[in-house]
Every structure is written in structure tokens, then in C-alpha cells.
């Protein structure tokens, strides 16, 4: 068991084993395609999580969720990992997953017709879930380095609240797709601006455990001025548990009364087995996570080397967290066709369509991430080095042929 907890989780599966899977990543495209798109890792489940699930199934513990085990596990993990000691059963609530938790919080602090500010390019469901709930999206575009542009953010806050309406800022921390890990100083500036304009901040921190060497994660609710904000977290991304739904919403000190208004039936959404899995990950899964982070760091370095050597037309800012690389292919002048808009995950255009058609490599299409996404694609490097190397080789051959057309 010690070996399974400490060896690189990304190097334990080959393509034949992965193609046995029936999940979205490996079934959405053809059998010859290398899928480096949706945020799903090519790993086996961590042994402590598997053991917890086996035990639950062996005793028939497959009923309705009950008790504070997820909140307690998250509180202990957050203290141990980030020095965050403010998560309690009183200021937290179980929600079905991070995005549905975000929607429920936005319903608490905004009304239909109000504005939600996002930093584009950003995770496509930020657009879809928000707009489907009758809120408007206002983009505050990131800087060229993928970091928050505070002059642009302040303009967006002023516009969103200009007629005395409620507004929220939906923040990705760490940021998806750029992999930027916001610094404490940056988050403090966010809090200052949010207070000045009475904007409620909702911080999506699903990638919080996936901060790589060289960066430090700061929970938004630990910075001064964030007391009226919310954080939504999950073990889903760090331990590859997307199929085991469960997440936690956490309120700042001034937001507990808002969280108390969340409908009780929201807590019925998470899976009991999901809660068991997430609690086991946070309680016993750190050795596995640490091994994963070393593997992701090695893959990040390999990707940097491969891009420089084989695909120099692809530009990027080296990600500080997540396992996502935001690649700029605008130098290749590929056609960009989009009939829909940001947030339409099924729509494929530009570089992602080109590499799927010509290299049989699936990436996430940049335009669905909003303004700033045209000409880009998101690559998921949470896979083996063999698969990552083969994918970049295929892409390099296709790009070279395109450049010589």
C-alpha cells in the first residue's frame, strides 16, 4: 500500500487500460484520439478513498448522507495545508458540486437581472450556469500575463453596481484556464474593491489543493475584508472524483446569515458515497496528493521543454497551479469559427478543432472561455509523460504541415 500512496499516480496506467474507461474524457472522441481536454486525470483512485468506498459498499452504507464528516475533514485539511482555521459546521454547507453550490450562493446574494463579474478567459460553466439563472455576465478581462487587471476589475464593479443593483464577482482561485495562483496581495486588492462597490465575492477554489512548487495558495476567506464573501471547495479535481458528487460552501463571518437561507433541499443533492470519498481524500489522501503534485510538476517541465523544441509557435505563461495549460496559437493564424458564444462547451473551433482534425489530439476550445479565448486552447497535462509526449509530437507535425501549406 505504501507504494501505491507514494509512487507517481500519473505513470500507473497505459493507453489500453485508459481506453477501458467509460467516462467522458475517453469516450467523447474516437479511439485513435489522445484526449487532453476535460479536467479529468489519468490516474487510479487513491487507495484510502477506494478502501472507504469498499467498506461502505460491503456494509450496505448506500443511503442518504448525514453528519458533519465532510466539513470536519475539510476543516482539518485546510488548517494543515493552508493554516486556514475558520471552517466550522456553523459556517459551511454541503452542496451537490462546486458549480451548483455557486448557483445557490448567487441566488442568495443577487436577484434575477443582476450582474455577475468574471475574469475572462474563464471556466465556461461560469457563463452557462449564471446566464441560465437569469443573471448577466460582465467580463473583466485578465492582463496579458493572465493575472487580474485591477483597473479593468474596478470599472466592471462600478458598471455592475451603477444603478444601485446587487452584483457579485465570481472568481476562479486558482484560475482556470490560465493556472494563475492569485497572491495574497492580489486577493486583498480584490477584497478592497469589492467592499468599496458592495460587490459580493464567490471564490471557486476547486483547484486549491493543486498548487505546484513555486506558488502558494491563499484561501480568499483568510484575507482582510473578505468577511462578506463565500468560498466553494471540493476534493473533486485534486483526487479525480468528478463522478462522486459532493462539495462544500463556506461563508465568511458576515455571510453566515445568507448561508442559513440556503434551501435545506440543496443538501440532498450530494451523493452519500461522494461525501465518504471526499472526506477520505481530505483525511487520508495527502501522501497520494503530494506524489501527484510531484508528477504534475515534472509534466509541467516536460511540457515546457516539448513546446519550446517542437511547437514554438505555441505561447504560454507557465501555470502555477491546476493541471491545465493555456496555450496561445494566434501566431498560427488558424480560422476561428463560433456560431454560439462563450460557455458552449460542445462547440469546437480554432486550434482545438484543427488539432482534433489533423493531429487526433483533443483539447478544450479556447473561445468558449470568453473574451481572450480566441486563438487559444486548453491542454490537460494530468497524464503520463508518454501520452503527453506523443500528443505534442502529433500536434507539432500537424502545425508544421499547416505552416508550410
mmCIF file with all atom_site columns, N, CA, C and O in Angstrom, residues 19-52:
data_model
loop_
_atom_site.group_PDB
_atom_site.id
_atom_site.type_symbol
_atom_site.label_atom_id
_atom_site.label_alt_id
_atom_site.label_comp_id
_atom_site.label_asym_id
_atom_site.label_entity_id
_atom_site.label_seq_id
_atom_site.pdbx_PDB_ins_code
_atom_site.Cartn_x
_atom_site.Cartn_y
_atom_site.Cartn_z
_atom_site.occupancy
_atom_site.B_iso_or_equiv
_atom_site.pdbx_formal_charge
_atom_site.auth_seq_id
_atom_site.auth_comp_id
_atom_site.auth_asym_id
_atom_site.auth_atom_id
_atom_site.pdbx_PDB_model_num
ATOM 1   N N  . UNK A 1 19 ? -8.359  3.227  -22.114 1.00 0.00 ? 19 UNK A N  1
ATOM 2   C CA . UNK A 1 19 ? -9.448  3.123  -23.092 1.00 0.00 ? 19 UNK A CA 1
ATOM 3   C C  . UNK A 1 19 ? -10.550 2.175  -22.625 1.00 0.00 ? 19 UNK A C  1
ATOM 4   O O  . UNK A 1 19 ? -11.609 2.109  -23.253 1.00 0.00 ? 19 UNK A O  1
ATOM 5   N N  . UNK A 1 20 ? -10.359 1.488  -21.526 1.00 0.00 ? 20 UNK A N  1
ATOM 6   C CA . UNK A 1 20 ? -11.427 0.675  -20.957 1.00 0.00 ? 20 UNK A CA 1
ATOM 7   C C  . UNK A 1 20 ? -12.445 1.538  -20.213 1.00 0.00 ? 20 UNK A C  1
ATOM 8   O O  . UNK A 1 20 ? -13.536 1.077  -19.890 1.00 0.00 ? 20 UNK A O  1
ATOM 9   N N  . UNK A 1 21 ? -12.100 2.777  -19.957 1.00 0.00 ? 21 UNK A N  1
ATOM 10  C CA . UNK A 1 21 ? -12.967 3.652  -19.183 1.00 0.00 ? 21 UNK A CA 1
ATOM 11  C C  . UNK A 1 21 ? -14.169 4.103  -20.010 1.00 0.00 ? 21 UNK A C  1
ATOM 12  O O  . UNK A 1 21 ? -14.079 4.256  -21.228 1.00 0.00 ? 21 UNK A O  1
ATOM 13  N N  . UNK A 1 22 ? -15.271 4.345  -19.314 1.00 0.00 ? 22 UNK A N  1
ATOM 14  C CA . UNK A 1 22 ? -16.487 4.804  -19.987 1.00 0.00 ? 22 UNK A CA 1
ATOM 15  C C  . UNK A 1 22 ? -16.799 6.261  -19.673 1.00 0.00 ? 22 UNK A C  1
ATOM 16  O O  . UNK A 1 22 ? -17.885 6.747  -19.985 1.00 0.00 ? 22 UNK A O  1
ATOM 17  N N  . UNK A 1 23 ? -15.866 6.979  -19.074 1.00 0.00 ? 23 UNK A N  1
ATOM 18  C CA . UNK A 1 23 ? -16.094 8.375  -18.715 1.00 0.00 ? 23 UNK A CA 1
ATOM 19  C C  . UNK A 1 23 ? -15.953 9.284  -19.936 1.00 0.00 ? 23 UNK A C  1
ATOM 20  O O  . UNK A 1 23 ? -15.437 8.889  -20.985 1.00 0.00 ? 23 UNK A O  1
ATOM 21  N N  . UNK A 1 24 ? -16.387 10.524 -19.768 1.00 0.00 ? 24 UNK A N  1
ATOM 22  C CA . UNK A 1 24 ? -16.453 11.499 -20.860 1.00 0.00 ? 24 UNK A CA 1
ATOM 23  C C  . UNK A 1 24 ? -15.117 11.674 -21.562 1.00 0.00 ? 24 UNK A C  1
ATOM 24  O O  . UNK A 1 24 ? -15.042 11.705 -22.791 1.00 0.00 ? 24 UNK A O  1
ATOM 25  N N  . UNK A 1 25 ? -14.051 11.786 -20.787 1.00 0.00 ? 25 UNK A N  1
ATOM 26  C CA . UNK A 1 25 ? -12.752 12.096 -21.382 1.00 0.00 ? 25 UNK A CA 1
ATOM 27  C C  . UNK A 1 25 ? -12.359 11.081 -22.443 1.00 0.00 ? 25 UNK A C  1
ATOM 28  O O  . UNK A 1 25 ? -11.882 11.448 -23.530 1.00 0.00 ? 25 UNK A O  1
ATOM 29  N N  . UNK A 1 26 ? -12.564 9.800  -22.137 1.00 0.00 ? 26 UNK A N  1
ATOM 30  C CA . UNK A 1 26 ? -12.070 8.742  -23.005 1.00 0.00 ? 26 UNK A CA 1
ATOM 31  C C  . UNK A 1 26 ? -13.109 8.216  -23.988 1.00 0.00 ? 26 UNK A C  1
ATOM 32  O O  . UNK A 1 26 ? -12.785 7.381  -24.837 1.00 0.00 ? 26 UNK A O  1
ATOM 33  N N  . UNK A 1 27 ? -14.344 8.675  -23.921 1.00 0.00 ? 27 UNK A N  1
ATOM 34  C CA . UNK A 1 27 ? -15.368 8.160  -24.831 1.00 0.00 ? 27 UNK A CA 1
ATOM 35  C C  . UNK A 1 27 ? -15.939 9.214  -25.773 1.00 0.00 ? 27 UNK A C  1
ATOM 36  O O  . UNK A 1 27 ? -16.648 8.871  -26.712 1.00 0.00 ? 27 UNK A O  1
ATOM 37  N N  . UNK A 1 28 ? -15.660 10.495 -25.539 1.00 0.00 ? 28 UNK A N  1
ATOM 38  C CA . UNK A 1 28 ? -16.294 11.536 -26.354 1.00 0.00 ? 28 UNK A CA 1
ATOM 39  C C  . UNK A 1 28 ? -15.723 11.604 -27.768 1.00 0.00 ? 28 UNK A C  1
ATOM 40  O O  . UNK A 1 28 ? -16.380 12.076 -28.684 1.00 0.00 ? 28 UNK A O  1
ATOM 41  N N  . UNK A 1 29 ? -14.481 11.124 -27.935 1.00 0.00 ? 29 UNK A N  1
ATOM 42  C CA . UNK A 1 29 ? -13.836 11.184 -29.242 1.00 0.00 ? 29 UNK A CA 1
ATOM 43  C C  . UNK A 1 29 ? -13.460 9.775  -29.697 1.00 0.00 ? 29 UNK A C  1
ATOM 44  O O  . UNK A 1 29 ? -13.642 8.809  -28.965 1.00 0.00 ? 29 UNK A O  1
ATOM 45  N N  . UNK A 1 30 ? -12.911 9.663  -30.882 1.00 0.00 ? 30 UNK A N  1
ATOM 46  C CA . UNK A 1 30 ? -12.588 8.362  -31.454 1.00 0.00 ? 30 UNK A CA 1
ATOM 47  C C  . UNK A 1 30 ? -11.486 7.634  -30.713 1.00 0.00 ? 30 UNK A C  1
ATOM 48  O O  . UNK A 1 30 ? -10.753 8.216  -29.896 1.00 0.00 ? 30 UNK A O  1
ATOM 49  N N  . UNK A 1 31 ? -11.345 6.369  -31.034 1.00 0.00 ? 31 UNK A N  1
ATOM 50  C CA . UNK A 1 31 ? -10.391 5.519  -30.320 1.00 0.00 ? 31 UNK A CA 1
ATOM 51  C C  . UNK A 1 31 ? -8.937  5.835  -30.648 1.00 0.00 ? 31 UNK A C  1
ATOM 52  O O  . UNK A 1 31 ? -8.030  5.356  -29.958 1.00 0.00 ? 31 UNK A O  1
ATOM 53  N N  . UNK A 1 32 ? -8.700  6.618  -31.692 1.00 0.00 ? 32 UNK A N  1
ATOM 54  C CA . UNK A 1 32 ? -7.326  6.987  -32.029 1.00 0.00 ? 32 UNK A CA 1
ATOM 55  C C  . UNK A 1 32 ? -6.938  8.359  -31.464 1.00 0.00 ? 32 UNK A C  1
ATOM 56  O O  . UNK A 1 32 ? -5.795  8.785  -31.590 1.00 0.00 ? 32 UNK A O  1
ATOM 57  N N  . UNK A 1 33 ? -7.890  9.024  -30.866 1.00 0.00 ? 33 UNK A N  1
ATOM 58  C CA . UNK A 1 33 ? -7.641  10.376 -30.347 1.00 0.00 ? 33 UNK A CA 1
ATOM 59  C C  . UNK A 1 33 ? -7.005  10.304 -28.961 1.00 0.00 ? 33 UNK A C  1
ATOM 60  O O  . UNK A 1 33 ? -7.419  9.513  -28.108 1.00 0.00 ? 33 UNK A O  1
ATOM 61  N N  . UNK A 1 34 ? -6.011  11.148 -28.727 1.00 0.00 ? 34 UNK A N  1
ATOM 62  C CA . UNK A 1 34 ? -5.438  11.312 -27.397 1.00 0.00 ? 34 UNK A CA 1
ATOM 63  C C  . UNK A 1 34 ? -6.188  12.455 -26.712 1.00 0.00 ? 34 UNK A C  1
ATOM 64  O O  . UNK A 1 34 ? -6.103  13.605 -27.152 1.00 0.00 ? 34 UNK A O  1
ATOM 65  N N  . UNK A 1 35 ? -6.939  12.189 -25.657 1.00 0.00 ? 35 UNK A N  1
ATOM 66  C CA . UNK A 1 35 ? -7.786  13.214 -25.050 1.00 0.00 ? 35 UNK A CA 1
ATOM 67  C C  . UNK A 1 35 ? -7.058  13.994 -23.950 1.00 0.00 ? 35 UNK A C  1
ATOM 68  O O  . UNK A 1 35 ? -6.795  13.481 -22.870 1.00 0.00 ? 35 UNK A O  1
ATOM 69  N N  . UNK A 1 36 ? -6.756  15.239 -24.240 1.00 0.00 ? 36 UNK A N  1
ATOM 70  C CA . UNK A 1 36 ? -6.116  16.125 -23.259 1.00 0.00 ? 36 UNK A CA 1
ATOM 71  C C  . UNK A 1 36 ? -6.999  17.346 -23.050 1.00 0.00 ? 36 UNK A C  1
ATOM 72  O O  . UNK A 1 36 ? -6.546  18.474 -23.035 1.00 0.00 ? 36 UNK A O  1
ATOM 73  N N  . UNK A 1 37 ? -8.278  17.115 -22.865 1.00 0.00 ? 37 UNK A N  1
ATOM 74  C CA . UNK A 1 37 ? -9.219  18.237 -22.827 1.00 0.00 ? 37 UNK A CA 1
ATOM 75  C C  . UNK A 1 37 ? -9.886  18.383 -21.472 1.00 0.00 ? 37 UNK A C  1
ATOM 76  O O  . UNK A 1 37 ? -9.414  19.148 -20.631 1.00 0.00 ? 37 UNK A O  1
ATOM 77  N N  . UNK A 1 38 ? -10.996 17.667 -21.210 1.00 0.00 ? 38 UNK A N  1
ATOM 78  C CA . UNK A 1 38 ? -11.771 17.879 -19.989 1.00 0.00 ? 38 UNK A CA 1
ATOM 79  C C  . UNK A 1 38 ? -10.904 17.622 -18.750 1.00 0.00 ? 38 UNK A C  1
ATOM 80  O O  . UNK A 1 38 ? -9.954  16.834 -18.778 1.00 0.00 ? 38 UNK A O  1
ATOM 81  N N  . UNK A 1 39 ? -11.238 18.276 -17.641 1.00 0.00 ? 39 UNK A N  1
ATOM 82  C CA . UNK A 1 39 ? -10.422 18.221 -16.420 1.00 0.00 ? 39 UNK A CA 1
ATOM 83  C C  . UNK A 1 39 ? -10.658 16.923 -15.656 1.00 0.00 ? 39 UNK A C  1
ATOM 84  O O  . UNK A 1 39 ? -11.283 16.888 -14.600 1.00 0.00 ? 39 UNK A O  1
ATOM 85  N N  . UNK A 1 40 ? -10.139 15.861 -16.221 1.00 0.00 ? 40 UNK A N  1
ATOM 86  C CA . UNK A 1 40 ? -10.201 14.524 -15.634 1.00 0.00 ? 40 UNK A CA 1
ATOM 87  C C  . UNK A 1 40 ? -8.792  13.944 -15.743 1.00 0.00 ? 40 UNK A C  1
ATOM 88  O O  . UNK A 1 40 ? -8.177  14.002 -16.812 1.00 0.00 ? 40 UNK A O  1
ATOM 89  N N  . UNK A 1 41 ? -8.260  13.403 -14.671 1.00 0.00 ? 41 UNK A N  1
ATOM 90  C CA . UNK A 1 41 ? -6.888  12.911 -14.671 1.00 0.00 ? 41 UNK A CA 1
ATOM 91  C C  . UNK A 1 41 ? -6.809  11.433 -15.040 1.00 0.00 ? 41 UNK A C  1
ATOM 92  O O  . UNK A 1 41 ? -7.730  10.665 -14.766 1.00 0.00 ? 41 UNK A O  1
ATOM 93  N N  . UNK A 1 42 ? -5.682  11.051 -15.611 1.00 0.00 ? 42 UNK A N  1
ATOM 94  C CA . UNK A 1 42 ? -5.438  9.653  -15.972 1.00 0.00 ? 42 UNK A CA 1
ATOM 95  C C  . UNK A 1 42 ? -4.754  8.943  -14.811 1.00 0.00 ? 42 UNK A C  1
ATOM 96  O O  . UNK A 1 42 ? -3.564  8.611  -14.861 1.00 0.00 ? 42 UNK A O  1
ATOM 97  N N  . UNK A 1 43 ? -5.513  8.730  -13.747 1.00 0.00 ? 43 UNK A N  1
ATOM 98  C CA . UNK A 1 43 ? -4.967  8.121  -12.525 1.00 0.00 ? 43 UNK A CA 1
ATOM 99  C C  . UNK A 1 43 ? -5.938  7.062  -12.008 1.00 0.00 ? 43 UNK A C  1
ATOM 100 O O  . UNK A 1 43 ? -7.118  7.072  -12.323 1.00 0.00 ? 43 UNK A O  1
ATOM 101 N N  . UNK A 1 44 ? -5.393  6.176  -11.183 1.00 0.00 ? 44 UNK A N  1
ATOM 102 C CA . UNK A 1 44 ? -6.228  5.283  -10.395 1.00 0.00 ? 44 UNK A CA 1
ATOM 103 C C  . UNK A 1 44 ? -6.673  6.028  -9.143  1.00 0.00 ? 44 UNK A C  1
ATOM 104 O O  . UNK A 1 44 ? -5.984  6.936  -8.662  1.00 0.00 ? 44 UNK A O  1
ATOM 105 N N  . UNK A 1 45 ? -7.800  5.637  -8.594  1.00 0.00 ? 45 UNK A N  1
ATOM 106 C CA . UNK A 1 45 ? -8.279  6.271  -7.380  1.00 0.00 ? 45 UNK A CA 1
ATOM 107 C C  . UNK A 1 45 ? -7.306  5.990  -6.231  1.00 0.00 ? 45 UNK A C  1
ATOM 108 O O  . UNK A 1 45 ? -6.726  4.904  -6.148  1.00 0.00 ? 45 UNK A O  1
ATOM 109 N N  . UNK A 1 46 ? -7.074  6.971  -5.386  1.00 0.00 ? 46 UNK A N  1
ATOM 110 C CA . UNK A 1 46 ? -6.175  6.792  -4.248  1.00 0.00 ? 46 UNK A CA 1
ATOM 111 C C  . UNK A 1 46 ? -6.691  5.677  -3.338  1.00 0.00 ? 46 UNK A C  1
ATOM 112 O O  . UNK A 1 46 ? -7.895  5.564  -3.091  1.00 0.00 ? 46 UNK A O  1
ATOM 113 N N  . UNK A 1 47 ? -5.776  4.862  -2.833  1.00 0.00 ? 47 UNK A N  1
ATOM 114 C CA . UNK A 1 47 ? -6.172  3.680  -2.078  1.00 0.00 ? 47 UNK A CA 1
ATOM 115 C C  . UNK A 1 47 ? -7.029  3.986  -0.849  1.00 0.00 ? 47 UNK A C  1
ATOM 116 O O  . UNK A 1 47 ? -7.991  3.257  -0.572  1.00 0.00 ? 47 UNK A O  1
ATOM 117 N N  . UNK A 1 48 ? -6.733  5.032  -0.067  1.00 0.00 ? 48 UNK A N  1
ATOM 118 C CA . UNK A 1 48 ? -7.611  5.318  1.079   1.00 0.00 ? 48 UNK A CA 1
ATOM 119 C C  . UNK A 1 48 ? -9.056  5.608  0.666   1.00 0.00 ? 48 UNK A C  1
ATOM 120 O O  . UNK A 1 48 ? -9.997  5.243  1.392   1.00 0.00 ? 48 UNK A O  1
ATOM 121 N N  . UNK A 1 49 ? -9.234  6.245  -0.481  1.00 0.00 ? 49 UNK A N  1
ATOM 122 C CA . UNK A 1 49 ? -10.584 6.515  -0.961  1.00 0.00 ? 49 UNK A CA 1
ATOM 123 C C  . UNK A 1 49 ? -11.255 5.215  -1.397  1.00 0.00 ? 49 UNK A C  1
ATOM 124 O O  . UNK A 1 49 ? -12.418 4.951  -1.055  1.00 0.00 ? 49 UNK A O  1
ATOM 125 N N  . UNK A 1 50 ? -10.516 4.402  -2.139  1.00 0.00 ? 50 UNK A N  1
ATOM 126 C CA . UNK A 1 50 ? -11.062 3.115  -2.572  1.00 0.00 ? 50 UNK A CA 1
ATOM 127 C C  . UNK A 1 50 ? -11.448 2.260  -1.372  1.00 0.00 ? 50 UNK A C  1
ATOM 128 O O  . UNK A 1 50 ? -12.510 1.617  -1.369  1.00 0.00 ? 50 UNK A O  1
ATOM 129 N N  . UNK A 1 51 ? -10.619 2.271  -0.335  1.00 0.00 ? 51 UNK A N  1
ATOM 130 C CA . UNK A 1 51 ? -10.920 1.479  0.862   1.00 0.00 ? 51 UNK A CA 1
ATOM 131 C C  . UNK A 1 51 ? -12.190 1.964  1.544   1.00 0.00 ? 51 UNK A C  1
ATOM 132 O O  . UNK A 1 51 ? -13.021 1.159  1.999   1.00 0.00 ? 51 UNK A O  1
ATOM 133 N N  . UNK A 1 52 ? -12.350 3.276  1.623   1.00 0.00 ? 52 UNK A N  1
ATOM 134 C CA . UNK A 1 52 ? -13.542 3.832  2.262   1.00 0.00 ? 52 UNK A CA 1
ATOM 135 C C  . UNK A 1 52 ? -14.802 3.458  1.486   1.00 0.00 ? 52 UNK A C  1
ATOM 136 O O  . UNK A 1 52 ? -15.836 3.123  2.072   1.00 0.00 ? 52 UNK A O  1
#
